[in-house]
Short mmCIF file of C-alpha atoms in Angstrom, two decimals:
data_model
loop_
_atom_site.label_atom_id
_atom_site.label_comp_id
_atom_site.label_asym_id
_atom_site.label_seq_id
_atom_site.Cartn_x
_atom_site.Cartn_y
_atom_site.Cartn_z
CA MET A 1 144.85 -105.26 -60.79
CA SER A 2 147.61 -107.75 -60.40
CA ALA A 3 146.67 -109.61 -57.25
CA SER A 4 146.74 -112.90 -59.16
CA ASP A 5 150.28 -112.32 -60.36
CA PRO A 6 152.57 -114.75 -58.48
CA ASP A 7 155.28 -112.07 -58.19
CA TRP A 8 152.83 -109.85 -56.50
CA LEU A 9 152.40 -112.31 -53.66
CA ARG A 10 156.10 -112.34 -52.82
CA SER A 11 157.36 -109.64 -50.55
CA PRO A 12 159.96 -107.54 -52.38
CA ALA A 13 163.50 -108.49 -51.39
CA GLY A 14 164.86 -106.49 -48.50
CA GLU A 15 161.52 -104.94 -47.66
CA SER A 16 159.77 -106.05 -44.54
CA GLU A 17 156.46 -107.72 -45.15
CA PRO A 18 153.81 -105.10 -44.50
CA SER A 19 151.61 -106.30 -41.72
CA VAL A 20 147.93 -106.16 -42.48
CA ALA A 21 147.17 -106.15 -38.77
CA ASN A 22 147.80 -102.49 -38.29
CA PRO A 23 149.24 -101.26 -35.01
CA ASP A 24 147.30 -98.01 -35.25
CA PRO A 25 143.68 -98.76 -34.35
CA GLY A 26 142.59 -95.53 -36.04
CA GLU A 27 144.03 -96.64 -39.36
CA ASP A 28 142.27 -98.80 -41.92
CA PRO A 29 144.16 -101.76 -43.39
CA PRO A 30 146.57 -100.49 -46.05
CA VAL A 31 145.67 -100.88 -49.71
CA GLU A 32 148.23 -101.64 -52.37
CA VAL A 33 147.57 -101.47 -56.08
CA ARG A 34 149.98 -102.31 -58.86
CA VAL A 35 149.44 -101.51 -62.54
CA SER A 36 151.76 -101.31 -65.50
CA ALA A 37 153.48 -97.92 -65.50
CA GLU A 38 151.47 -96.43 -68.35
CA ALA A 39 149.43 -93.26 -68.47
CA THR A 40 146.32 -95.20 -69.50
CA GLN A 41 146.37 -97.06 -66.17
CA LEU A 42 146.23 -93.97 -63.99
CA SER A 43 142.44 -93.90 -63.91
CA VAL A 44 142.67 -96.98 -61.67
CA MET A 45 144.74 -95.08 -59.10
CA ARG A 46 142.44 -92.06 -59.28
CA ALA A 47 139.43 -94.27 -58.70
CA VAL A 48 141.05 -96.06 -55.76
CA VAL A 49 142.14 -92.91 -53.93
CA GLY A 50 138.78 -91.26 -54.62
CA ASP A 51 136.94 -94.25 -53.22
CA LEU A 52 139.15 -94.55 -50.13
CA ALA A 53 138.91 -90.84 -49.33
CA MET A 54 135.16 -90.81 -49.91
CA ARG A 55 134.53 -93.79 -47.63
CA ALA A 56 136.85 -92.34 -44.99
CA ASP A 57 134.56 -89.30 -45.10
CA PHE A 58 137.07 -86.71 -46.23
CA ASP A 59 135.41 -83.47 -47.29
CA VAL A 60 134.62 -83.18 -51.00
CA ASP A 61 137.43 -80.68 -51.64
CA SER A 62 139.99 -83.07 -50.16
CA ILE A 63 138.58 -86.00 -52.12
CA ALA A 64 138.91 -84.05 -55.36
CA ASP A 65 142.37 -82.75 -54.43
CA LEU A 66 143.58 -86.26 -53.65
CA ARG A 67 142.42 -87.49 -57.05
CA LEU A 68 144.30 -84.64 -58.74
CA ALA A 69 147.40 -85.22 -56.59
CA VAL A 70 147.52 -88.95 -57.32
CA ASP A 71 147.12 -88.18 -61.01
CA GLU A 72 149.96 -85.67 -60.92
CA ALA A 73 152.34 -87.79 -58.81
CA CYS A 74 151.73 -90.98 -60.78
CA SER A 75 152.04 -89.15 -64.11
CA SER A 76 155.46 -87.88 -63.21
CA LEU A 77 156.55 -91.35 -62.06
CA VAL A 78 155.18 -93.02 -65.20
CA ARG A 79 157.21 -90.57 -67.26
CA ARG A 80 160.37 -91.78 -65.50
CA ALA A 81 159.54 -95.47 -65.50
CA ALA A 82 161.80 -97.98 -67.18
CA ALA A 83 160.27 -100.10 -69.96
CA ASP A 84 157.81 -102.71 -68.65
CA ALA A 85 157.98 -101.30 -65.13
CA TRP A 86 155.15 -101.46 -62.64
CA LEU A 87 153.64 -98.52 -60.86
CA LEU A 88 152.98 -99.48 -57.24
CA CYS A 89 150.78 -97.37 -55.00
CA ARG A 90 150.34 -97.98 -51.29
CA PHE A 91 147.49 -96.13 -49.62
CA ARG A 92 147.07 -95.76 -45.87
CA CYS A 93 144.02 -94.08 -44.55
CA GLY A 94 143.48 -93.25 -40.90
CA THR A 95 141.96 -90.76 -38.51
CA GLU A 96 144.82 -88.40 -39.17
CA GLY A 97 144.65 -88.42 -42.92
CA LEU A 98 145.55 -90.31 -46.05
CA THR A 99 149.09 -91.21 -47.11
CA LEU A 100 150.11 -92.40 -50.53
CA THR A 101 153.46 -93.88 -51.45
CA ALA A 102 153.87 -94.35 -55.19
CA GLU A 103 156.91 -95.91 -56.79
CA VAL A 104 158.32 -97.03 -60.12
CA THR A 105 161.57 -98.58 -61.29
CA SER A 106 163.52 -96.15 -63.40
CA ASN A 107 166.76 -95.98 -65.35
CA ASP A 108 167.10 -92.48 -64.00
CA SER A 109 168.79 -91.97 -60.64
CA SER A 110 167.56 -88.41 -60.08
CA ALA A 111 164.62 -87.59 -57.85
CA PRO A 112 161.76 -85.55 -59.29
CA ARG A 113 162.72 -81.89 -59.18
CA THR A 114 161.01 -79.79 -56.58
CA ASP A 115 161.21 -76.48 -58.42
CA THR A 116 158.81 -77.41 -61.20
CA PHE A 117 155.22 -76.47 -61.86
CA SER A 118 154.23 -80.09 -61.28
CA TRP A 119 155.76 -80.05 -57.79
CA ARG A 120 154.03 -76.77 -57.09
CA VAL A 121 150.74 -78.43 -57.98
CA LEU A 122 151.48 -81.42 -55.72
CA SER A 123 152.42 -79.15 -52.82
CA ALA A 124 149.25 -77.13 -53.18
CA LEU A 125 147.06 -80.24 -53.27
CA THR A 126 148.56 -81.99 -50.23
CA ASP A 127 149.93 -81.22 -46.78
CA THR A 128 153.30 -82.81 -47.35
CA VAL A 129 154.99 -84.26 -50.40
CA ALA A 130 158.46 -85.78 -50.65
CA SER A 131 160.42 -87.81 -53.14
CA SER A 132 163.27 -90.27 -52.79
CA VAL A 133 165.45 -92.46 -54.99
CA GLU A 134 167.34 -95.57 -54.06
CA ALA A 135 169.15 -98.28 -55.97
CA ALA A 136 166.85 -101.11 -56.98
CA GLU A 137 167.72 -104.25 -55.07
CA ASP A 138 167.41 -106.58 -58.02
CA GLY A 139 170.97 -105.95 -59.19
CA THR A 140 169.89 -104.46 -62.53
CA GLY A 141 171.46 -101.11 -61.76
CA LYS A 142 168.05 -99.48 -61.94
CA HIS A 143 166.55 -97.17 -59.35
CA VAL A 144 163.34 -97.04 -57.37
CA VAL A 145 161.84 -93.57 -57.52
CA ARG A 146 159.17 -92.77 -54.93
CA ILE A 147 156.80 -89.96 -54.24
CA GLU A 148 155.11 -89.89 -50.87
CA LEU A 149 152.30 -87.52 -50.13
CA ARG A 150 149.84 -87.04 -47.35
CA LYS A 151 146.75 -85.05 -46.75
CA GLY A 152 145.06 -84.56 -43.40
CA ARG A 153 141.42 -83.99 -42.74
CA MET A 154 140.24 -80.41 -42.83
CA GLY A 155 138.95 -80.05 -39.28
CA THR A 156 136.32 -82.72 -39.76
CA SER A 157 138.03 -85.55 -37.90
CA ASP A 158 135.21 -85.58 -35.36
CA VAL A 159 132.72 -86.78 -37.96
CA ARG A 160 134.60 -89.98 -38.72
CA GLY A 161 132.51 -93.06 -38.03
CA LEU A 162 129.18 -91.25 -38.19
CA MET B 1 117.46 -75.07 -80.62
CA THR B 2 116.16 -72.65 -83.23
CA SER B 3 117.44 -69.18 -82.64
CA GLY B 4 114.60 -67.57 -84.59
CA ASP B 5 112.20 -68.92 -82.04
CA SER B 6 113.96 -67.31 -79.12
CA GLU B 7 114.40 -64.06 -80.97
CA SER B 8 110.66 -63.74 -81.50
CA THR B 9 110.16 -64.32 -77.80
CA ALA B 10 112.68 -61.66 -77.09
CA HIS B 11 111.00 -59.24 -79.49
CA SER B 12 107.60 -59.63 -77.87
CA ARG B 13 109.13 -58.31 -74.69
CA SER B 14 111.29 -55.75 -76.35
CA GLN B 15 108.84 -52.90 -75.77
CA ARG B 16 109.73 -52.93 -72.09
CA TYR B 17 113.43 -53.34 -72.78
CA ASP B 18 113.48 -50.53 -75.35
CA GLU B 19 112.99 -48.12 -72.48
CA LEU B 20 116.33 -49.20 -71.08
CA ALA B 21 118.21 -48.29 -74.26
CA PRO B 22 119.16 -44.77 -73.11
CA LEU B 23 120.84 -46.29 -70.07
CA PHE B 24 123.27 -48.15 -72.33
CA VAL B 25 124.16 -44.88 -74.01
CA GLU B 26 124.73 -43.30 -70.60
CA LEU B 27 126.76 -46.34 -69.43
CA SER B 28 129.06 -46.07 -72.41
CA GLY B 29 129.84 -42.47 -71.47
CA VAL B 30 130.54 -43.04 -67.77
CA SER B 31 133.97 -43.91 -66.40
CA LYS B 32 134.22 -47.28 -64.65
CA GLN B 33 135.48 -45.47 -61.55
CA ASP B 34 132.31 -43.39 -61.38
CA PRO B 35 129.83 -44.83 -58.83
CA ARG B 36 127.15 -44.21 -61.44
CA TYR B 37 128.74 -46.90 -63.63
CA GLU B 38 128.05 -49.69 -61.12
CA GLU B 39 124.58 -48.35 -60.55
CA LEU B 40 123.73 -48.38 -64.26
CA ARG B 41 125.34 -51.76 -64.81
CA ASP B 42 123.42 -53.29 -61.90
CA LYS B 43 120.16 -51.87 -63.14
CA LEU B 44 120.70 -53.08 -66.70
CA VAL B 45 121.61 -56.58 -65.55
CA THR B 46 118.71 -56.78 -63.11
CA GLU B 47 116.15 -55.47 -65.60
CA HIS B 48 117.25 -57.97 -68.24
CA LEU B 49 117.35 -60.96 -65.86
CA PRO B 50 114.07 -62.37 -67.26
CA VAL B 51 115.84 -62.82 -70.61
CA ALA B 52 118.56 -64.93 -68.98
CA GLN B 53 116.01 -66.91 -66.99
CA HIS B 54 113.94 -67.54 -70.08
CA ILE B 55 116.93 -68.89 -72.00
CA ALA B 56 118.01 -71.03 -69.01
CA ARG B 57 114.53 -72.59 -68.88
CA ARG B 58 114.72 -73.58 -72.52
CA PHE B 59 117.71 -75.82 -71.69
CA SER B 60 116.28 -77.18 -68.47
CA HIS B 61 115.37 -80.66 -69.73
CA ARG B 62 118.96 -81.59 -70.46
CA GLY B 63 120.04 -82.80 -67.05
CA GLU B 64 121.70 -79.73 -65.60
CA SER B 65 120.24 -78.11 -62.51
CA GLN B 66 118.04 -75.09 -63.17
CA GLU B 67 120.08 -73.17 -60.64
CA ASP B 68 123.34 -73.83 -62.51
CA LEU B 69 121.77 -72.97 -65.85
CA THR B 70 120.34 -69.71 -64.60
CA GLN B 71 123.70 -68.84 -63.15
CA VAL B 72 125.45 -69.54 -66.44
CA ALA B 73 122.86 -67.58 -68.41
CA THR B 74 123.19 -64.67 -65.98
CA LEU B 75 126.93 -64.63 -66.48
CA GLY B 76 126.28 -64.50 -70.21
CA LEU B 77 123.97 -61.57 -69.61
CA ILE B 78 126.57 -59.68 -67.57
CA ASN B 79 129.03 -60.38 -70.33
CA ALA B 80 126.62 -58.93 -72.86
CA VAL B 81 125.93 -55.80 -70.78
CA ASP B 82 129.65 -55.20 -70.40
CA ARG B 83 130.43 -55.64 -74.06
CA PHE B 84 127.42 -54.09 -75.74
CA ASP B 85 128.17 -51.01 -77.78
CA PRO B 86 125.00 -48.91 -78.19
CA HIS B 87 126.59 -46.85 -80.95
CA ARG B 88 126.69 -49.76 -83.38
CA GLY B 89 123.01 -49.38 -84.20
CA VAL B 90 122.03 -52.86 -82.99
CA ASP B 91 119.55 -53.17 -80.15
CA PHE B 92 120.69 -54.87 -76.96
CA LEU B 93 118.50 -57.97 -77.19
CA SER B 94 119.74 -58.84 -80.68
CA TYR B 95 123.20 -58.77 -79.20
CA ALA B 96 122.44 -60.33 -75.80
CA VAL B 97 120.33 -63.34 -76.82
CA PRO B 98 123.02 -65.03 -78.94
CA THR B 99 125.65 -64.12 -76.34
CA ILE B 100 123.67 -65.75 -73.52
CA MET B 101 122.78 -68.77 -75.64
CA GLY B 102 126.46 -69.14 -76.48
CA GLU B 103 127.32 -69.12 -72.80
CA VAL B 104 124.77 -71.82 -72.01
CA ARG B 105 125.87 -73.94 -74.96
CA ARG B 106 129.46 -73.64 -73.84
CA HIS B 107 128.39 -74.77 -70.40
CA PHE B 108 126.84 -77.91 -71.89
CA ARG B 109 129.85 -78.50 -74.02
CA ASP B 110 132.04 -78.25 -70.91
CA THR B 111 129.86 -80.36 -68.71
CA GLY B 112 128.27 -82.97 -70.95
CA TRP B 113 128.27 -86.55 -69.74
CA ALA B 114 131.11 -88.70 -71.11
CA VAL B 115 129.21 -91.92 -70.91
CA ARG B 116 125.57 -92.81 -70.78
CA VAL B 117 124.62 -92.23 -67.18
CA PRO B 118 121.16 -93.38 -66.08
CA ARG B 119 118.74 -90.58 -65.40
CA ARG B 120 118.45 -91.63 -61.75
CA LEU B 121 122.21 -91.25 -61.27
CA GLN B 122 122.27 -87.91 -63.07
CA GLU B 123 119.62 -86.68 -60.67
CA ARG B 124 121.54 -88.02 -57.70
CA HIS B 125 124.61 -86.27 -59.01
CA LEU B 126 122.70 -83.01 -59.33
CA SER B 127 121.23 -83.20 -55.85
CA VAL B 128 124.68 -83.93 -54.39
CA SER B 129 126.17 -81.11 -56.44
CA SER B 130 123.66 -78.56 -55.23
CA ALA B 131 123.88 -79.83 -51.64
CA ILE B 132 127.64 -79.24 -51.78
CA ALA B 133 126.98 -75.61 -52.66
CA THR B 134 124.36 -75.15 -49.92
CA LEU B 135 126.35 -76.88 -47.19
CA SER B 136 129.59 -75.11 -48.10
CA GLN B 137 127.80 -71.84 -47.47
CA GLU B 138 126.46 -73.05 -44.13
CA LEU B 139 129.64 -74.69 -42.87
CA GLY B 140 132.18 -72.29 -44.32
CA ARG B 141 134.05 -75.32 -45.70
CA ALA B 142 133.44 -78.22 -48.05
CA PRO B 143 131.06 -80.86 -46.63
CA THR B 144 131.86 -84.54 -46.16
CA PRO B 145 129.81 -87.39 -47.68
CA SER B 146 128.21 -88.04 -44.24
CA GLU B 147 127.10 -84.45 -43.99
CA LEU B 148 125.73 -84.57 -47.54
CA ALA B 149 123.81 -87.76 -46.76
CA THR B 150 122.22 -86.22 -43.68
CA HIS B 151 121.40 -83.00 -45.49
CA ILE B 152 119.78 -84.62 -48.53
CA GLY B 153 118.23 -87.46 -46.55
CA ILE B 154 119.78 -90.29 -48.58
CA SER B 155 122.25 -93.02 -47.63
CA LYS B 156 126.01 -92.51 -47.76
CA ASP B 157 126.21 -95.09 -50.55
CA GLU B 158 123.85 -92.97 -52.59
CA VAL B 159 126.04 -89.92 -51.96
CA TYR B 160 129.07 -91.93 -53.12
CA GLN B 161 127.21 -92.79 -56.32
CA GLY B 162 126.36 -89.15 -56.89
CA LEU B 163 129.96 -88.09 -56.36
CA GLU B 164 131.30 -90.87 -58.58
CA ALA B 165 128.85 -90.00 -61.32
CA GLY B 166 130.52 -86.60 -61.50
CA ASN B 167 133.64 -88.33 -62.75
CA ALA B 168 131.69 -89.73 -65.70
CA TYR B 169 131.21 -86.32 -67.19
CA ARG B 170 132.79 -85.86 -70.57
CA SER B 171 136.32 -84.60 -70.30
CA SER B 172 137.78 -85.95 -73.48
CA SER B 173 138.48 -83.16 -75.87
CA LEU B 174 141.41 -81.23 -74.53
CA ASP B 175 141.18 -78.90 -77.50
CA GLU B 176 138.14 -77.42 -75.87
CA LEU B 177 140.43 -75.79 -73.36
CA LEU B 178 141.75 -73.59 -76.10
CA THR B 179 138.80 -71.29 -76.13
CA ASN B 180 139.05 -67.73 -77.25
CA THR B 181 138.34 -64.55 -75.38
CA ASP B 182 134.62 -65.19 -75.51
CA GLU B 183 134.50 -66.65 -72.01
CA ILE B 184 132.77 -66.12 -68.71
CA PRO B 185 133.58 -62.61 -67.53
CA LEU B 186 136.28 -62.47 -64.93
CA GLY B 187 134.83 -59.84 -62.65
CA ASP B 188 138.20 -58.91 -61.30
CA ALA B 189 141.24 -59.31 -63.48
CA ILE B 190 143.76 -61.91 -62.45
CA GLY B 191 147.25 -60.59 -61.84
CA THR B 192 150.14 -61.30 -64.07
CA GLU B 193 151.43 -64.82 -63.62
CA ASP B 194 155.01 -63.58 -63.63
CA SER B 195 155.09 -63.00 -59.90
CA GLU B 196 153.14 -66.17 -59.22
CA LEU B 197 155.50 -68.33 -61.22
CA GLY B 198 158.51 -66.80 -59.47
CA GLU B 199 160.16 -69.90 -58.06
CA VAL B 200 158.98 -72.30 -60.71
CA GLU B 201 161.97 -73.52 -62.67
CA ASN B 202 160.14 -74.31 -65.90
CA ARG B 203 158.13 -71.08 -65.88
CA GLU B 204 159.41 -70.10 -69.30
CA ALA B 205 157.71 -73.18 -70.69
CA ILE B 206 154.59 -72.75 -68.57
CA ARG B 207 153.81 -69.13 -69.28
CA PRO B 208 152.94 -69.43 -72.99
CA LEU B 209 150.81 -72.48 -72.16
CA LEU B 210 148.85 -70.50 -69.57
CA ASP B 211 148.24 -67.91 -72.26
CA GLU B 212 146.73 -70.58 -74.48
CA LEU B 213 144.21 -71.60 -71.85
CA GLY B 214 140.71 -70.19 -71.81
CA GLU B 215 140.27 -67.34 -69.33
CA ARG B 216 138.21 -69.44 -66.97
CA GLU B 217 140.58 -72.42 -66.96
CA ARG B 218 143.56 -70.15 -66.37
CA ARG B 219 141.79 -68.32 -63.61
CA ILE B 220 140.76 -71.52 -61.83
CA LEU B 221 144.29 -72.88 -62.12
CA ILE B 222 145.83 -69.76 -60.63
CA LEU B 223 143.31 -69.46 -57.82
CA ARG B 224 143.89 -73.08 -56.80
CA PHE B 225 147.65 -73.39 -57.17
CA PHE B 226 148.93 -69.88 -56.59
CA ARG B 227 146.29 -68.30 -54.39
CA SER B 228 145.62 -71.39 -52.27
CA MET B 229 141.87 -71.12 -52.66
CA THR B 230 139.88 -74.34 -52.18
CA GLN B 231 137.79 -75.78 -54.99
CA THR B 232 134.65 -74.84 -53.10
CA GLN B 233 135.75 -71.22 -52.77
CA ILE B 234 136.67 -71.12 -56.46
CA ALA B 235 133.31 -72.63 -57.39
CA GLU B 236 131.53 -69.86 -55.55
CA GLN B 237 133.67 -67.12 -57.04
CA VAL B 238 133.51 -68.38 -60.63
CA GLY B 239 129.85 -69.35 -60.42
CA ILE B 240 130.01 -73.04 -61.29
CA SER B 241 129.73 -76.20 -59.16
CA GLN B 242 132.62 -77.59 -57.12
CA MET B 243 132.54 -80.77 -59.17
CA HIS B 244 132.79 -78.71 -62.34
CA VAL B 245 135.83 -76.88 -60.93
CA SER B 246 137.33 -80.26 -60.16
CA ARG B 247 136.80 -81.52 -63.71
CA LEU B 248 138.21 -78.36 -65.26
CA LEU B 249 141.32 -78.56 -63.04
CA SER B 250 141.80 -82.19 -63.91
CA ARG B 251 141.56 -81.48 -67.63
CA THR B 252 143.79 -78.43 -67.46
CA LEU B 253 146.51 -80.28 -65.54
CA ALA B 254 146.36 -83.21 -67.95
CA TRP B 255 146.66 -80.84 -70.87
CA LEU B 256 149.59 -78.98 -69.30
CA ARG B 257 151.38 -82.25 -68.56
CA GLU B 258 150.91 -83.39 -72.12
CA ARG B 259 152.18 -80.14 -73.57
CA LEU B 260 155.13 -79.87 -71.19
CA GLU B 261 156.10 -83.40 -71.97
CA THR B 262 156.09 -82.97 -75.73
CA GLU B 263 157.71 -79.55 -75.73
CA VAL B 264 160.20 -79.80 -72.90
CA PRO B 265 161.79 -83.24 -73.01
CA THR B 266 163.60 -84.02 -69.77
CA ASN B 267 167.32 -84.50 -70.22
CA SER B 268 167.76 -86.10 -66.85
CA THR B 269 168.73 -89.49 -68.29
CA ALA B 270 172.06 -87.91 -69.26
CA ASN B 271 173.59 -88.89 -65.95
CA GLU B 272 172.93 -92.55 -66.50
#
């Protein structure tokens, strides 16, 4: 992962510094992972989400679904990524569920289509899934394409912390 | 595995099985709607179960749970009963033994380990896998790692290792998805995907790809993404482990993405 990359340590322009001290006591500190936007790197994201969901004691179906969903979401972002772009994933895991925000820089200003098979897969694997596009703030005329998905616990929230 | 060996075993028992031969002739003459059909089919499967169990035992030292193997071999047996044609002049065992062996071999091919996983971890994986099946039945939903740890009597870290080990199973050769009709029997036929794919924009590209998938992969895909069944429910219905369902889904989705990408290039950069 790129934690030693000096760029990584700077907060992206215009984005508020995410506070590690989380206001929600039921939420674990967020995890951010950045890899080069290439299909071969996706196993890292799968492993991270699988590990987070497992340790947060999600049921085994949800753990497996989250791995598939992260794979699907990140694959579609990687396909849109500009050359040499990063894929950034931010994971937040709490009592309510797990949220992933994944983003890449793209030359393409269109959001992922929601009437595709891939979107159908994402919707089936998660509780909510949404995409957004905004102009990149680095003045290159590129765009930041995001997919945000979340999955709640399947009626097992009472077992957390056992 | 030498097939001659297993055939001689089968032949030594064939006396008893020969008596069942007339039932196959009767089965072939009965309509599937006739209650007698189910009755005959059940009896033929049940009576031949020792054959499936025997074959499953022969593969038992290869790291798969005996329960899973017996289940796979039994599916092969059901397949054989359904497809056997008594009028071809071949006795049932000569037909069934290779069919069942084929099913078990396919299972190994589908579930082999991708990397060298220490025996201890394989066993942990198997105990977690079978605990998932047991607990799912008890709870009516998929269990959590904590519940698995309590049930098996190991630490949560050990459960995590068992779950992670499942991801080390071989899943490389995507070509293996393109299996022919010789697959695990479906039990009930899956509906046409046309209605399921209704709102999907790229359905014209998807449909032929679904047709290329093996029956089992296609079925699992449809049950998960169009019938909203959970992986645990699918595992129970298809007769494989939840972790195996998960691996098959992962492979199938990767394959579909790859094919859709190469065959349907996105033109969305046009508006740049």
